[in-house]
C-alpha positions as a printed NumPy array, in Angstrom:
array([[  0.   ,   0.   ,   0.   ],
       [  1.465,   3.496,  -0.609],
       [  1.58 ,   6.236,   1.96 ],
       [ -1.57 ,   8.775,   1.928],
       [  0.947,  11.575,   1.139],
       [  2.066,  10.027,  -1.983],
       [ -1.161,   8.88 ,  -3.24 ],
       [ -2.277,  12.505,  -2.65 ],
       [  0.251,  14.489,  -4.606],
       [ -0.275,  11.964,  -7.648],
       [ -3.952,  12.984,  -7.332],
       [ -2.963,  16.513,  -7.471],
       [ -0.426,  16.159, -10.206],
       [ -3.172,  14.401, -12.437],
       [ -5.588,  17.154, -11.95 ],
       [ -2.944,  19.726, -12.55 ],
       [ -2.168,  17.85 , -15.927],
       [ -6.061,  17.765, -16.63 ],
       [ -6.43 ,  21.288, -15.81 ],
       [ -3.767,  22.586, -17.81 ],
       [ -5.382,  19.993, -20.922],
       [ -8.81 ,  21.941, -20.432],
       [ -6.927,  25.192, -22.033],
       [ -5.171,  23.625, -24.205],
       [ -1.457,  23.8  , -22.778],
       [  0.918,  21.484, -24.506],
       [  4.499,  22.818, -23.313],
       [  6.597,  21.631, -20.851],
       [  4.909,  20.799, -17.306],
       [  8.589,  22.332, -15.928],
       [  7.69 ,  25.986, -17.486],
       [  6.91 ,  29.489, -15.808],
       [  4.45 ,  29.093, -18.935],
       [  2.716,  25.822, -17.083],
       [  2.569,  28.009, -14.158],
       [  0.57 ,  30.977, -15.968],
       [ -1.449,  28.327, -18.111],
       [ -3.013,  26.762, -14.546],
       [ -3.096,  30.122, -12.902],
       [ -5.525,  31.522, -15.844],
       [ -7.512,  28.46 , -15.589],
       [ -7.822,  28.571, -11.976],
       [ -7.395,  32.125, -11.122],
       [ -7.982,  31.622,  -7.069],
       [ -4.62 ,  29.615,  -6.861],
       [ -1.735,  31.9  ,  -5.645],
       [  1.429,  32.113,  -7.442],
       [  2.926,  29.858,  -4.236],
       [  0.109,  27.198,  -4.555],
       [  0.305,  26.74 ,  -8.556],
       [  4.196,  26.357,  -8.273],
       [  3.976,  23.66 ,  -5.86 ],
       [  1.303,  22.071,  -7.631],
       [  3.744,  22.447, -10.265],
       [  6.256,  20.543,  -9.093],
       [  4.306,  17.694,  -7.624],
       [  3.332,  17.458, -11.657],
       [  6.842,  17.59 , -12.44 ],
       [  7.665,  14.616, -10.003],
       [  5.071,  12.39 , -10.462],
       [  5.152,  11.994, -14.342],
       [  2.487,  10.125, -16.389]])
């Protein structure tokens, strides 16, 4: 069985991937452009909590 933690952040890295799909991103996942793509798609998300969503994309690749 896998810890919570990592089941969660592969959750969250999905949904980032999906989220950035719904506008159409196709770049890399690693760009300050991935950033801006789910931070117009989800505008409530802070510059902080997009990045580390970000990275948890980054690290748990498809």
């Amino acid at each position: 069985m896998q810890p919570v933690i990592s089941r969660e952040s592969q959750l969250r890295a999905r949904w980032v991937r999906l989220r950035l799909a719904a506008v159409g991103f196709t770049g890399d996942i690693a760009s300050v452009a991935a950033v801006r793509a789910l931070r117009r798609v989800e505008p409530e998300l802070s510059l902080f909590a997009a990045v580390q969503l970000q990275k948890e994309a980054v690290a748990h690749p498809e």
